[in-house]
XYZ file of C-alpha atoms in Angstrom:
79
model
C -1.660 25.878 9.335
C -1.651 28.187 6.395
C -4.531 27.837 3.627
C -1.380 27.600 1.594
C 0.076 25.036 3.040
C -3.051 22.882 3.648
C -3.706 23.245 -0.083
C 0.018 21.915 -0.682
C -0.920 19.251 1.724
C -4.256 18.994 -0.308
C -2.643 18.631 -3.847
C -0.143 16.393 -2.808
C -1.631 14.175 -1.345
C -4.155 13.796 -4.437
C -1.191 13.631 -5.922
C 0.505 10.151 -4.438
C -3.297 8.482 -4.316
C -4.059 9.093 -8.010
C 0.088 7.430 -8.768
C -1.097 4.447 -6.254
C -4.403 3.837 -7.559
C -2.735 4.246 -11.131
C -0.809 0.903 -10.358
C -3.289 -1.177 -8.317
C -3.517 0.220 -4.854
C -6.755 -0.790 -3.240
C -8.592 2.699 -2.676
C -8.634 2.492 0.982
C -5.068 1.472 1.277
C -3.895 4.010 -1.320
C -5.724 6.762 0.327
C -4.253 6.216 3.700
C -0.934 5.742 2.486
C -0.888 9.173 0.420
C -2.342 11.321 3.399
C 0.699 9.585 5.741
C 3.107 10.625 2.231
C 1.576 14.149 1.907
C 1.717 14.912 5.432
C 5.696 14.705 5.167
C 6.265 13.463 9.014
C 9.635 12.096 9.393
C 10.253 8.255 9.748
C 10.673 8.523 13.372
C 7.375 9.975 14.079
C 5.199 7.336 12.361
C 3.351 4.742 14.104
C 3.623 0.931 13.276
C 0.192 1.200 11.716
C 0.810 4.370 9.637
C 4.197 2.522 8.601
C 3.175 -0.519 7.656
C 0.403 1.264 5.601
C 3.350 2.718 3.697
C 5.003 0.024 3.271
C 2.533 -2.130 2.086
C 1.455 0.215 -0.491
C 4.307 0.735 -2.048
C 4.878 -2.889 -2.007
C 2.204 -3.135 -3.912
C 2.668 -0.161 -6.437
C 6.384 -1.527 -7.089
C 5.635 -4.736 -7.770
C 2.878 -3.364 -10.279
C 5.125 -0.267 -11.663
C 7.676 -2.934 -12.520
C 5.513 -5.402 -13.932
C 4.365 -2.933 -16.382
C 7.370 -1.401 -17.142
C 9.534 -4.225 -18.254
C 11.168 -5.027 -14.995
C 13.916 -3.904 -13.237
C 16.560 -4.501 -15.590
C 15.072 -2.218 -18.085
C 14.733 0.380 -15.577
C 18.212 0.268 -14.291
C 20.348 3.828 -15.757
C 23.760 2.638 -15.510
C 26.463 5.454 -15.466
């Protein structure tokens, strides 16, 4: 692995724990969840834990995201 791309890796995945933690993510569940994210392995190649991590996470953030954001209605850009 390139320094490059582990600093990619790196930056990303700070990126997706600081957006979970933003909207309630418990820190241990956040930071699991964003180095599964940042490591970009396809669906396929997941465990059961590592997706259920996901999914619970973003669970979580969406339910929070669209509490404090009016909804879904609101957020809804009809064409």
């Amino acid at each position: 692995m390139t320094p490059y791309f582990f600093k990619l890796v790196q930056e990303n995945e700070n990126l997706y724990q600081a957006e979970l933690l933003r909207y309630g993510v418990e820190q241990k569940l956040a930071s699991e969840a964003a180095k599964i994210l940042a490591s970009e392995k396809p669906d396929e190649l997941l465990s059961s834990e590592e997706l259920s991590a996901i999914v619970e996470a973003c669970e979580q953030w969406s339910t929070q995201y669209l509490y404090r954001n009016g909804g879904l209605r609101e957020n809804l850009h009809f064409q």
